[in-house]
PDB file of C-alpha atoms in Angstrom:
ATOM      1  CA  UNK A   8     -27.056  -5.058  18.904  1.00 64.00           C
ATOM      2  CA  UNK A   9     -25.980  -8.420  17.481  1.00 86.00           C
ATOM      3  CA  UNK A  10     -24.388  -8.351  14.045  1.00 94.00           C
ATOM      4  CA  UNK A  11     -26.143 -10.580  11.520  1.00 96.00           C
ATOM      5  CA  UNK A  12     -24.714  -9.284   8.260  1.00 97.00           C
ATOM      6  CA  UNK A  13     -21.606  -7.485   7.021  1.00 98.00           C
ATOM      7  CA  UNK A  14     -20.412  -5.958   3.763  1.00 98.00           C
ATOM      8  CA  UNK A  15     -16.884  -5.663   2.390  1.00 98.00           C
ATOM      9  CA  UNK A  16     -15.431  -3.281  -0.186  1.00 98.00           C
ATOM     10  CA  UNK A  17     -12.044  -2.432  -1.665  1.00 97.00           C
ATOM     11  CA  UNK A  18     -11.273   1.203  -2.351  1.00 95.00           C
ATOM     12  CA  UNK A  19      -8.533   3.426  -3.760  1.00 91.00           C
ATOM     13  CA  UNK A  20      -5.533   1.996  -5.566  1.00 91.00           C
ATOM     14  CA  UNK A  21      -5.488  -1.792  -5.780  1.00 93.00           C
ATOM     15  CA  UNK A  22      -2.799  -3.753  -3.975  1.00 95.00           C
ATOM     16  CA  UNK A  23      -1.725  -7.379  -4.087  1.00 96.00           C
ATOM     17  CA  UNK A  24      -3.441  -9.287  -1.309  1.00 97.00           C
ATOM     18  CA  UNK A  25      -6.753  -7.426  -1.465  1.00 97.00           C
ATOM     19  CA  UNK A  26      -8.392 -10.557  -2.835  1.00 97.00           C
ATOM     20  CA  UNK A  27      -6.950 -12.618  -0.008  1.00 98.00           C
ATOM     21  CA  UNK A  28      -8.414 -10.114   2.473  1.00 98.00           C
ATOM     22  CA  UNK A  29     -11.833 -10.192   0.768  1.00 98.00           C
ATOM     23  CA  UNK A  30     -11.750 -13.989   0.856  1.00 98.00           C
ATOM     24  CA  UNK A  31     -10.917 -13.985   4.563  1.00 98.00           C
ATOM     25  CA  UNK A  32     -13.708 -11.525   5.428  1.00 98.00           C
ATOM     26  CA  UNK A  33     -16.282 -13.476   3.425  1.00 98.00           C
ATOM     27  CA  UNK A  34     -15.350 -16.929   4.679  1.00 98.00           C
ATOM     28  CA  UNK A  35     -14.852 -15.838   8.281  1.00 98.00           C
ATOM     29  CA  UNK A  36     -18.232 -14.093   8.201  1.00 97.00           C
ATOM     30  CA  UNK A  37     -19.932 -17.169   6.771  1.00 98.00           C
ATOM     31  CA  UNK A  38     -18.174 -19.368   9.340  1.00 97.00           C
ATOM     32  CA  UNK A  39     -19.734 -17.257  12.093  1.00 97.00           C
ATOM     33  CA  UNK A  40     -23.205 -17.510  10.553  1.00 97.00           C
ATOM     34  CA  UNK A  41     -23.376 -14.033   9.037  1.00 97.00           C
ATOM     35  CA  UNK A  42     -24.784 -12.921   5.727  1.00 97.00           C
ATOM     36  CA  UNK A  43     -21.942 -11.356   3.750  1.00 98.00           C
ATOM     37  CA  UNK A  44     -22.238  -8.819   0.939  1.00 98.00           C
ATOM     38  CA  UNK A  45     -19.638  -7.631  -1.553  1.00 98.00           C
ATOM     39  CA  UNK A  46     -19.708  -4.025  -2.741  1.00 97.00           C
ATOM     40  CA  UNK A  47     -18.504  -3.484  -6.301  1.00 96.00           C
ATOM     41  CA  UNK A  48     -16.298  -0.481  -7.214  1.00 96.00           C
ATOM     42  CA  UNK A  49     -15.658   0.722  -3.686  1.00 96.00           C
ATOM     43  CA  UNK A  50     -17.629   3.678  -2.343  1.00 97.00           C
ATOM     44  CA  UNK A  51     -19.044   4.322  -5.807  1.00 96.00           C
ATOM     45  CA  UNK A  52     -20.789   0.960  -5.650  1.00 96.00           C
ATOM     46  CA  UNK A  53     -21.977   1.657  -2.122  1.00 97.00           C
ATOM     47  CA  UNK A  54     -23.599   4.921  -3.186  1.00 96.00           C
ATOM     48  CA  UNK A  55     -25.026   3.466  -6.408  1.00 95.00           C
ATOM     49  CA  UNK A  56     -26.130   0.214  -4.739  1.00 95.00           C
ATOM     50  CA  UNK A  57     -23.889  -2.231  -6.573  1.00 96.00           C
ATOM     51  CA  UNK A  58     -24.093  -4.698  -3.693  1.00 97.00           C
ATOM     52  CA  UNK A  59     -24.389  -8.476  -3.975  1.00 96.00           C
ATOM     53  CA  UNK A  60     -24.637 -11.276  -1.451  1.00 97.00           C
ATOM     54  CA  UNK A  61     -21.589 -13.543  -1.441  1.00 97.00           C
ATOM     55  CA  UNK A  62     -21.085 -17.213  -0.637  1.00 95.00           C
ATOM     56  CA  UNK A  63     -18.112 -19.560  -0.310  1.00 94.00           C
ATOM     57  CA  UNK A  64     -17.798 -19.981  -4.062  1.00 94.00           C
ATOM     58  CA  UNK A  65     -17.811 -16.209  -4.617  1.00 94.00           C
ATOM     59  CA  UNK A  66     -14.263 -16.087  -3.298  1.00 96.00           C
ATOM     60  CA  UNK A  67     -12.970 -19.416  -4.605  1.00 95.00           C
ATOM     61  CA  UNK A  68      -9.597 -19.414  -6.394  1.00 95.00           C
ATOM     62  CA  UNK A  69      -8.768 -15.776  -5.637  1.00 96.00           C
ATOM     63  CA  UNK A  70      -6.192 -16.119  -2.857  1.00 95.00           C
ATOM     64  CA  UNK A  71      -3.292 -16.038  -5.323  1.00 95.00           C
ATOM     65  CA  UNK A  72      -4.660 -13.348  -7.644  1.00 95.00           C
ATOM     66  CA  UNK A  73      -3.581  -9.722  -7.701  1.00 94.00           C
ATOM     67  CA  UNK A  74      -5.980  -6.818  -8.076  1.00 93.00           C
ATOM     68  CA  UNK A  75      -9.444  -7.037  -6.548  1.00 95.00           C
ATOM     69  CA  UNK A  76     -12.429  -9.044  -7.756  1.00 96.00           C
ATOM     70  CA  UNK A  77     -14.707  -6.433  -6.197  1.00 96.00           C
ATOM     71  CA  UNK A  78     -13.185  -3.686  -8.290  1.00 95.00           C
ATOM     72  CA  UNK A  79     -12.284  -0.205  -7.136  1.00 92.00           C
ATOM     73  CA  UNK A  80     -13.006   3.331  -8.316  1.00 87.00           C
ATOM     74  CA  UNK A  81     -12.513   6.905  -7.234  1.00 85.00           C
ATOM     75  CA  UNK A  82     -15.695   8.452  -5.874  1.00 90.00           C
ATOM     76  CA  UNK A  83     -15.982  12.218  -5.487  1.00 91.00           C
ATOM     77  CA  UNK A  84     -19.520  11.823  -4.142  1.00 93.00           C
ATOM     78  CA  UNK A  85     -18.107  10.107  -1.060  1.00 95.00           C
ATOM     79  CA  UNK A  86     -16.216  13.289  -0.248  1.00 93.00           C
ATOM     80  CA  UNK A  87     -19.495  15.156   0.292  1.00 95.00           C
ATOM     81  CA  UNK A  88     -21.796  14.956   3.334  1.00 96.00           C
ATOM     82  CA  UNK A  89     -24.674  14.050   1.016  1.00 96.00           C
ATOM     83  CA  UNK A  90     -22.749  11.146  -0.512  1.00 96.00           C
ATOM     84  CA  UNK A  91     -21.677   9.880   2.890  1.00 96.00           C
ATOM     85  CA  UNK A  92     -25.238   9.955   4.179  1.00 97.00           C
ATOM     86  CA  UNK A  93     -26.499   8.132   1.073  1.00 97.00           C
ATOM     87  CA  UNK A  94     -23.860   5.426   1.541  1.00 97.00           C
ATOM     88  CA  UNK A  95     -24.916   4.950   5.167  1.00 97.00           C
ATOM     89  CA  UNK A  96     -28.607   4.904   4.207  1.00 97.00           C
ATOM     90  CA  UNK A  97     -27.988   2.256   1.544  1.00 97.00           C
ATOM     91  CA  UNK A  98     -26.364  -0.041   4.102  1.00 97.00           C
ATOM     92  CA  UNK A  99     -29.225   0.418   6.546  1.00 96.00           C
ATOM     93  CA  UNK A 100     -31.829  -0.061   3.806  1.00 95.00           C
ATOM     94  CA  UNK A 101     -30.377  -3.491   3.042  1.00 95.00           C
ATOM     95  CA  UNK A 102     -30.144  -4.426   6.704  1.00 95.00           C
ATOM     96  CA  UNK A 103     -26.337  -4.580   6.634  1.00 97.00           C
ATOM     97  CA  UNK A 104     -25.022  -4.179  10.156  1.00 96.00           C
ATOM     98  CA  UNK A 105     -21.319  -3.520   9.551  1.00 97.00           C
ATOM     99  CA  UNK A 106     -18.810  -2.647   6.828  1.00 98.00           C
ATOM    100  CA  UNK A 107     -15.213  -3.767   6.309  1.00 98.00           C
ATOM    101  CA  UNK A 108     -13.202  -1.321   4.186  1.00 98.00           C
ATOM    102  CA  UNK A 109      -9.948  -2.483   2.574  1.00 98.00           C
ATOM    103  CA  UNK A 110      -7.767   0.346   1.284  1.00 96.00           C
ATOM    104  CA  UNK A 111      -5.419   3.194   2.077  1.00 94.00           C
ATOM    105  CA  UNK A 112      -5.704   6.634   3.641  1.00 93.00           C
ATOM    106  CA  UNK A 113      -8.548   7.903   1.453  1.00 93.00           C
ATOM    107  CA  UNK A 114     -10.510   4.708   2.047  1.00 95.00           C
ATOM    108  CA  UNK A 115      -9.993   5.081   5.780  1.00 96.00           C
ATOM    109  CA  UNK A 116     -11.253   8.663   5.587  1.00 96.00           C
ATOM    110  CA  UNK A 117     -14.507   7.335   4.130  1.00 96.00           C
ATOM    111  CA  UNK A 118     -14.788   4.618   6.766  1.00 96.00           C
ATOM    112  CA  UNK A 119     -14.233   7.233   9.460  1.00 96.00           C
ATOM    113  CA  UNK A 120     -17.066   9.398   8.074  1.00 96.00           C
ATOM    114  CA  UNK A 121     -19.425   6.401   7.987  1.00 97.00           C
ATOM    115  CA  UNK A 122     -18.468   5.512  11.537  1.00 96.00           C
ATOM    116  CA  UNK A 123     -19.453   8.994  12.673  1.00 96.00           C
ATOM    117  CA  UNK A 124     -22.835   8.429  10.973  1.00 96.00           C
ATOM    118  CA  UNK A 125     -23.422   5.365  13.147  1.00 95.00           C
ATOM    119  CA  UNK A 126     -22.221   2.628  10.765  1.00 96.00           C
ATOM    120  CA  UNK A 127     -20.134  -0.057  12.413  1.00 97.00           C
ATOM    121  CA  UNK A 128     -16.889  -0.062  10.454  1.00 98.00           C
ATOM    122  CA  UNK A 129     -13.538  -1.814  10.419  1.00 98.00           C
ATOM    123  CA  UNK A 130     -10.596  -0.800   8.205  1.00 98.00           C
ATOM    124  CA  UNK A 131      -7.938  -3.073   6.719  1.00 98.00           C
ATOM    125  CA  UNK A 132      -4.699  -1.475   5.430  1.00 98.00           C
ATOM    126  CA  UNK A 133      -4.633  -2.335   1.724  1.00 97.00           C
ATOM    127  CA  UNK A 134      -1.994  -0.207  -0.030  1.00 96.00           C
ATOM    128  CA  UNK A 135       1.457  -0.884  -1.451  1.00 96.00           C
ATOM    129  CA  UNK A 136       2.804   2.402  -0.051  1.00 95.00           C
ATOM    130  CA  UNK A 137       2.925   1.221   3.586  1.00 97.00           C
ATOM    131  CA  UNK A 138       1.851   4.711   4.651  1.00 96.00           C
ATOM    132  CA  UNK A 139      -0.866   3.768   7.157  1.00 97.00           C
ATOM    133  CA  UNK A 140      -0.025   4.504  10.783  1.00 97.00           C
ATOM    134  CA  UNK A 141      -0.410   2.031  13.643  1.00 98.00           C
ATOM    135  CA  UNK A 142       0.576  -0.961  11.536  1.00 98.00           C
ATOM    136  CA  UNK A 143       4.082  -2.118  10.700  1.00 97.00           C
ATOM    137  CA  UNK A 144       3.032  -3.363   7.273  1.00 97.00           C
ATOM    138  CA  UNK A 145       0.156  -2.859   4.858  1.00 98.00           C
ATOM    139  CA  UNK A 146      -1.328  -5.480   2.548  1.00 98.00           C
ATOM    140  CA  UNK A 147       0.566  -5.385  -0.762  1.00 97.00           C
ATOM    141  CA  UNK A 148       3.717  -3.673   0.480  1.00 97.00           C
ATOM    142  CA  UNK A 149       5.844  -6.827   0.636  1.00 97.00           C
ATOM    143  CA  UNK A 150       4.848  -7.786  -2.905  1.00 97.00           C
ATOM    144  CA  UNK A 151       5.571  -4.304  -4.273  1.00 97.00           C
ATOM    145  CA  UNK A 152       9.039  -4.343  -2.684  1.00 97.00           C
ATOM    146  CA  UNK A 153       9.658  -7.827  -4.099  1.00 97.00           C
ATOM    147  CA  UNK A 154       8.694  -6.633  -7.604  1.00 96.00           C
ATOM    148  CA  UNK A 155      10.989  -3.610  -7.281  1.00 96.00           C
ATOM    149  CA  UNK A 156      13.937  -5.645  -6.026  1.00 96.00           C
ATOM    150  CA  UNK A 157      13.547  -8.151  -8.852  1.00 95.00           C
ATOM    151  CA  UNK A 158      13.611  -5.320 -11.402  1.00 93.00           C
ATOM    152  CA  UNK A 159      16.635  -3.685  -9.763  1.00 93.00           C
ATOM    153  CA  UNK A 160      18.532  -6.980  -9.781  1.00 91.00           C
ATOM    154  CA  UNK A 161      17.959  -7.297 -13.526  1.00 90.00           C
ATOM    155  CA  UNK A 162      18.924  -3.683 -14.165  1.00 90.00           C
ATOM    156  CA  UNK A 163      22.137  -4.104 -12.203  1.00 87.00           C
ATOM    157  CA  UNK A 164      23.203  -6.917 -14.527  1.00 83.00           C
ATOM    158  CA  UNK A 165      22.933  -4.775 -17.638  1.00 84.00           C
ATOM    159  CA  UNK A 166      24.289  -1.630 -15.960  1.00 80.00           C
ATOM    160  CA  UNK A 167      27.383  -3.591 -14.892  1.00 78.00           C
ATOM    161  CA  UNK A 168      27.862  -4.910 -18.416  1.00 79.00           C
ATOM    162  CA  UNK A 169      27.922  -1.366 -19.822  1.00 75.00           C
ATOM    163  CA  UNK A 170      29.444   0.387 -16.778  1.00 77.00           C
ATOM    164  CA  UNK A 171      26.467   2.717 -16.498  1.00 82.00           C
ATOM    165  CA  UNK A 172      24.394   4.309 -13.766  1.00 88.00           C
ATOM    166  CA  UNK A 173      20.647   3.888 -13.379  1.00 91.00           C
ATOM    167  CA  UNK A 174      17.892   5.850 -11.681  1.00 94.00           C
ATOM    168  CA  UNK A 175      14.964   3.601 -10.739  1.00 95.00           C
ATOM    169  CA  UNK A 176      11.740   5.431  -9.914  1.00 96.00           C
ATOM    170  CA  UNK A 177       9.380   3.499  -7.650  1.00 97.00           C
ATOM    171  CA  UNK A 178       5.971   4.363  -6.238  1.00 95.00           C
ATOM    172  CA  UNK A 179       5.602   6.382  -3.065  1.00 92.00           C
ATOM    173  CA  UNK A 180       4.177   9.879  -3.411  1.00 90.00           C
ATOM    174  CA  UNK A 181       4.282  10.780   0.269  1.00 91.00           C
ATOM    175  CA  UNK A 182       5.981   7.737   1.777  1.00 95.00           C
ATOM    176  CA  UNK A 183       9.420   6.409   0.843  1.00 96.00           C
ATOM    177  CA  UNK A 184       9.087   2.924   2.322  1.00 97.00           C
ATOM    178  CA  UNK A 185       9.132   1.059  -1.020  1.00 97.00           C
ATOM    179  CA  UNK A 186      12.258   2.944  -2.092  1.00 97.00           C
ATOM    180  CA  UNK A 187      13.849   2.418   1.316  1.00 97.00           C
ATOM    181  CA  UNK A 188      13.349  -1.330   1.611  1.00 97.00           C
ATOM    182  CA  UNK A 189      13.923  -2.031  -2.080  1.00 97.00           C
ATOM    183  CA  UNK A 190      17.095   0.036  -1.979  1.00 96.00           C
ATOM    184  CA  UNK A 191      18.373  -1.648   1.155  1.00 96.00           C
ATOM    185  CA  UNK A 192      17.545  -5.126  -0.157  1.00 96.00           C
ATOM    186  CA  UNK A 193      19.196  -4.500  -3.532  1.00 92.00           C
ATOM    187  CA  UNK A 194      22.283  -2.641  -2.342  1.00 91.00           C
ATOM    188  CA  UNK A 195      21.443   0.674  -4.017  1.00 92.00           C
ATOM    189  CA  UNK A 196      24.128   3.333  -3.793  1.00 91.00           C
ATOM    190  CA  UNK A 197      21.625   6.130  -3.078  1.00 93.00           C
ATOM    191  CA  UNK A 198      18.017   6.162  -1.862  1.00 96.00           C
ATOM    192  CA  UNK A 199      16.025   9.369  -2.359  1.00 97.00           C
ATOM    193  CA  UNK A 200      12.799   9.652  -0.354  1.00 97.00           C
ATOM    194  CA  UNK A 201      10.408  12.499   0.556  1.00 96.00           C
ATOM    195  CA  UNK A 202      11.130  12.157   4.268  1.00 96.00           C
ATOM    196  CA  UNK A 203      14.883  12.896   4.111  1.00 95.00           C
ATOM    197  CA  UNK A 204      16.464  16.043   2.601  1.00 94.00           C
ATOM    198  CA  UNK A 205      19.302  15.378   0.169  1.00 92.00           C
ATOM    199  CA  UNK A 206      21.883  17.229  -1.922  1.00 92.00           C
ATOM    200  CA  UNK A 207      21.976  16.055  -5.544  1.00 93.00           C
ATOM    201  CA  UNK A 208      25.551  17.295  -5.902  1.00 92.00           C
ATOM    202  CA  UNK A 209      26.592  14.982  -3.075  1.00 91.00           C
ATOM    203  CA  UNK A 210      24.737  12.134  -4.794  1.00 91.00           C
ATOM    204  CA  UNK A 211      26.515  12.949  -8.062  1.00 89.00           C
ATOM    205  CA  UNK A 212      29.922  13.194  -6.345  1.00 88.00           C
ATOM    206  CA  UNK A 213      29.383   9.845  -4.634  1.00 87.00           C
ATOM    207  CA  UNK A 214      28.487   8.254  -7.964  1.00 87.00           C
ATOM    208  CA  UNK A 215      31.570   9.716  -9.657  1.00 87.00           C
ATOM    209  CA  UNK A 216      33.855   8.563  -6.844  1.00 84.00           C
ATOM    210  CA  UNK A 217      32.408   5.045  -6.864  1.00 82.00           C
ATOM    211  CA  UNK A 218      33.140   4.645 -10.573  1.00 82.00           C
ATOM    212  CA  UNK A 219      36.671   6.009 -10.047  1.00 79.00           C
ATOM    213  CA  UNK A 220      37.241   3.416  -7.325  1.00 77.00           C
ATOM    214  CA  UNK A 221      36.431   0.576  -9.742  1.00 73.00           C
ATOM    215  CA  UNK A 222      32.696   0.071  -9.454  1.00 76.00           C
ATOM    216  CA  UNK A 223      31.029  -1.016 -12.677  1.00 75.00           C
ATOM    217  CA  UNK A 224      27.549   0.286 -11.889  1.00 77.00           C
ATOM    218  CA  UNK A 225      25.548   2.664  -9.701  1.00 86.00           C
ATOM    219  CA  UNK A 226      21.887   2.379  -8.776  1.00 92.00           C
ATOM    220  CA  UNK A 227      19.838   5.257  -7.391  1.00 94.00           C
ATOM    221  CA  UNK A 228      16.366   4.421  -6.045  1.00 96.00           C
ATOM    222  CA  UNK A 229      13.936   7.311  -6.251  1.00 96.00           C
ATOM    223  CA  UNK A 230      10.497   7.548  -4.624  1.00 96.00           C
ATOM    224  CA  UNK A 231       8.095   9.268  -7.051  1.00 95.00           C
ATOM    225  CA  UNK A 232       7.242  11.899  -4.446  1.00 93.00           C
ATOM    226  CA  UNK A 233      10.770  13.294  -4.706  1.00 94.00           C
ATOM    227  CA  UNK A 234      10.497  14.146  -8.412  1.00 92.00           C
ATOM    228  CA  UNK A 235      10.562  12.670 -11.897  1.00 94.00           C
ATOM    229  CA  UNK A 236      13.349  10.213 -12.630  1.00 92.00           C
ATOM    230  CA  UNK A 237      14.316  11.941 -15.893  1.00 94.00           C
ATOM    231  CA  UNK A 238      14.668  15.307 -14.134  1.00 94.00           C
ATOM    232  CA  UNK A 239      16.769  13.856 -11.322  1.00 94.00           C
ATOM    233  CA  UNK A 240      19.017  11.984 -13.771  1.00 93.00           C
ATOM    234  CA  UNK A 241      19.544  15.104 -15.873  1.00 94.00           C
ATOM    235  CA  UNK A 242      20.584  17.146 -12.844  1.00 93.00           C
ATOM    236  CA  UNK A 243      23.045  14.482 -11.726  1.00 92.00           C
ATOM    237  CA  UNK A 244      24.541  14.299 -15.220  1.00 92.00           C
ATOM    238  CA  UNK A 245      25.034  18.071 -15.186  1.00 91.00           C
ATOM    239  CA  UNK A 246      27.133  17.655 -12.036  1.00 91.00           C
ATOM    240  CA  UNK A 247      29.248  14.628 -12.990  1.00 90.00           C
ATOM    241  CA  UNK A 248      28.810  13.961 -16.712  1.00 87.00           C
ATOM    242  CA  UNK A 249      27.769  10.356 -16.052  1.00 86.00           C
ATOM    243  CA  UNK A 250      25.684   8.413 -18.572  1.00 86.00           C
ATOM    244  CA  UNK A 251      22.486   7.636 -16.630  1.00 90.00           C
ATOM    245  CA  UNK A 252      19.528   5.532 -17.742  1.00 91.00           C
ATOM    246  CA  UNK A 253      16.096   5.923 -16.128  1.00 94.00           C
ATOM    247  CA  UNK A 254      13.593   3.165 -15.405  1.00 93.00           C
ATOM    248  CA  UNK A 255      10.106   4.014 -14.098  1.00 95.00           C
ATOM    249  CA  UNK A 256       8.524   0.882 -12.633  1.00 94.00           C
ATOM    250  CA  UNK A 257       5.070   2.462 -12.362  1.00 91.00           C
ATOM    251  CA  UNK A 258       1.958   0.353 -11.943  1.00 91.00           C
ATOM    252  CA  UNK A 259       3.776  -2.936 -12.494  1.00 93.00           C
ATOM    253  CA  UNK A 260       4.465  -2.683  -8.755  1.00 93.00           C
ATOM    254  CA  UNK A 261       0.744  -3.025  -8.017  1.00 92.00           C
ATOM    255  CA  UNK A 262       0.147  -6.104 -10.163  1.00 90.00           C
ATOM    256  CA  UNK A 263       0.924  -9.794 -10.039  1.00 92.00           C
ATOM    257  CA  UNK A 264       0.426 -12.523  -7.499  1.00 96.00           C
ATOM    258  CA  UNK A 265       0.863 -11.497  -3.849  1.00 97.00           C
ATOM    259  CA  UNK A 266       3.791 -12.945  -1.940  1.00 97.00           C
ATOM    260  CA  UNK A 267       3.072 -15.603   0.692  1.00 97.00           C
ATOM    261  CA  UNK A 268       3.718 -12.943   3.341  1.00 97.00           C
ATOM    262  CA  UNK A 269       1.008 -10.663   1.930  1.00 98.00           C
ATOM    263  CA  UNK A 270      -1.443 -13.562   1.565  1.00 98.00           C
ATOM    264  CA  UNK A 271      -0.947 -14.565   5.189  1.00 98.00           C
ATOM    265  CA  UNK A 272      -1.165 -10.968   6.449  1.00 98.00           C
ATOM    266  CA  UNK A 273      -4.356 -10.329   4.461  1.00 98.00           C
ATOM    267  CA  UNK A 274      -5.918 -13.579   5.664  1.00 98.00           C
ATOM    268  CA  UNK A 275      -5.099 -12.849   9.293  1.00 98.00           C
ATOM    269  CA  UNK A 276      -6.379  -9.269   9.133  1.00 98.00           C
ATOM    270  CA  UNK A 277      -9.598 -10.195   7.303  1.00 98.00           C
ATOM    271  CA  UNK A 278     -10.547 -12.809   9.863  1.00 98.00           C
ATOM    272  CA  UNK A 279      -9.461 -10.499  12.702  1.00 98.00           C
ATOM    273  CA  UNK A 280     -11.727  -7.702  11.445  1.00 98.00           C
ATOM    274  CA  UNK A 281     -14.775  -9.970  11.464  1.00 98.00           C
ATOM    275  CA  UNK A 282     -14.037 -11.292  14.931  1.00 98.00           C
ATOM    276  CA  UNK A 283     -13.535  -7.810  16.341  1.00 98.00           C
ATOM    277  CA  UNK A 284     -16.838  -6.629  14.875  1.00 97.00           C
ATOM    278  CA  UNK A 285     -18.569  -9.615  16.480  1.00 97.00           C
ATOM    279  CA  UNK A 286     -16.927  -8.681  19.784  1.00 96.00           C
ATOM    280  CA  UNK A 287     -18.539  -5.247  19.557  1.00 95.00           C
ATOM    281  CA  UNK A 288     -15.654  -3.134  18.295  1.00 96.00           C
ATOM    282  CA  UNK A 289     -16.311  -0.488  15.652  1.00 96.00           C
ATOM    283  CA  UNK A 290     -14.713   2.590  14.140  1.00 96.00           C
ATOM    284  CA  UNK A 291     -11.369   0.830  14.233  1.00 98.00           C
ATOM    285  CA  UNK A 292      -8.483   0.087  11.883  1.00 98.00           C
ATOM    286  CA  UNK A 293      -6.783  -3.297  12.035  1.00 98.00           C
ATOM    287  CA  UNK A 294      -3.012  -3.614  11.849  1.00 98.00           C
ATOM    288  CA  UNK A 295      -0.013  -5.656  12.852  1.00 98.00           C
ATOM    289  CA  UNK A 296       2.598  -4.364  15.301  1.00 97.00           C
ATOM    290  CA  UNK A 297       5.564  -6.518  16.349  1.00 96.00           C
ATOM    291  CA  UNK A 298       3.784  -9.562  14.966  1.00 95.00           C
ATOM    292  CA  UNK A 299       0.593  -8.973  16.959  1.00 97.00           C
ATOM    293  CA  UNK A 300      -2.763  -8.034  15.428  1.00 98.00           C
ATOM    294  CA  UNK A 301      -4.155  -4.816  16.902  1.00 98.00           C
ATOM    295  CA  UNK A 302      -7.034  -2.380  16.471  1.00 98.00           C
ATOM    296  CA  UNK A 303      -6.718   1.398  16.716  1.00 98.00           C
ATOM    297  CA  UNK A 304      -9.392   4.091  16.540  1.00 97.00           C
ATOM    298  CA  UNK A 305      -9.654   4.928  12.857  1.00 97.00           C
ATOM    299  CA  UNK A 306     -10.004   8.621  13.646  1.00 95.00           C
ATOM    300  CA  UNK A 307      -6.560   8.498  15.286  1.00 97.00           C
ATOM    301  CA  UNK A 308      -5.099   6.530  12.368  1.00 97.00           C
ATOM    302  CA  UNK A 309      -6.216   9.000   9.688  1.00 96.00           C
ATOM    303  CA  UNK A 310      -4.900  11.926  11.717  1.00 96.00           C
ATOM    304  CA  UNK A 311      -1.471  10.463  12.507  1.00 96.00           C
ATOM    305  CA  UNK A 312       1.464  10.443  10.087  1.00 95.00           C
ATOM    306  CA  UNK A 313       3.429   7.203  10.052  1.00 95.00           C
ATOM    307  CA  UNK A 314       7.021   7.700  11.270  1.00 95.00           C
ATOM    308  CA  UNK A 315       9.806   7.052   8.773  1.00 96.00           C
ATOM    309  CA  UNK A 316      12.213   4.202   9.493  1.00 95.00           C
ATOM    310  CA  UNK A 317      15.288   6.387   9.878  1.00 96.00           C
ATOM    311  CA  UNK A 318      17.299   3.524  11.377  1.00 96.00           C
ATOM    312  CA  UNK A 319      16.937   1.517   8.164  1.00 96.00           C
ATOM    313  CA  UNK A 320      17.796   4.566   6.053  1.00 96.00           C
ATOM    314  CA  UNK A 321      21.003   5.106   8.032  1.00 95.00           C
ATOM    315  CA  UNK A 322      21.813   1.404   7.727  1.00 96.00           C
ATOM    316  CA  UNK A 323      21.427   1.588   3.945  1.00 94.00           C
ATOM    317  CA  UNK A 324      23.688   4.651   3.897  1.00 91.00           C
ATOM    318  CA  UNK A 325      26.404   2.889   5.909  1.00 92.00           C
ATOM    319  CA  UNK A 326      26.310  -0.174   3.675  1.00 92.00           C
ATOM    320  CA  UNK A 327      26.284   1.682   0.349  1.00 84.00           C
ATOM    321  CA  UNK A 328      29.974   2.610   0.346  1.00 72.00           C
TER     322      UNK A 328
END
């Protein structure tokens, strides 16, 4: 069946570049002669019929903006078979032929359920955590790392001035990629992530030895999934007596203008999703692997854990002496 209309929604936590992806889906769809609809508040808006037709001007001047103009919300109803069926029925009732979902793992789970109910779906990886499998990078990850590195650079200046240590807690509940790349890019002495076991006494001993050797500062990058920064700092202090300050970057990592890299990635993936739907693909997740845009069955994506970049972790360890 020929696609004549599509809808797009953003779901889960917002990430920089979501607006660029929405813009690409809308304008690519219009370019190909489709009617395009925007769903407000993610799956909540799909279930409660907060759906509006969009035109070129609907997505004007949003490429550089963080957040999502469509809004996003958690939706417990979408976790039930009844909610999933209602969402599918609402799309069919409006004559919408396909749905593009921009979000992370939970958003993909919803898209997968809709696909199994016969809705043509395409997922775009919109999450700062970079925890979606079958794509090297997710939309928003580069910006989040850039924000973290900028903060760490500033902290290093003041830590050096006072000869102190700092624990910087970044986002990443189940995936340590932000901590890993931010730590590598900023020259952190230790990087603590959920994927790699560590001994806090060894971390404390390394910090003590680095100060004894003449270092004026020490930065530990901590993914939130490992534990609370204050707790980790207190345990390290109990081992080595070092004065440690804690900085929790929190949601600042999800805000602000997306980097050029995220804008380009989002634009490429948004257009790619529309073209693949027009070519007859469905139930897929779009990604980028080795610079090439790819699609993978969304059922496989949501059931596959993304491998940790152990080579980069070992590189950071070698260079942190």
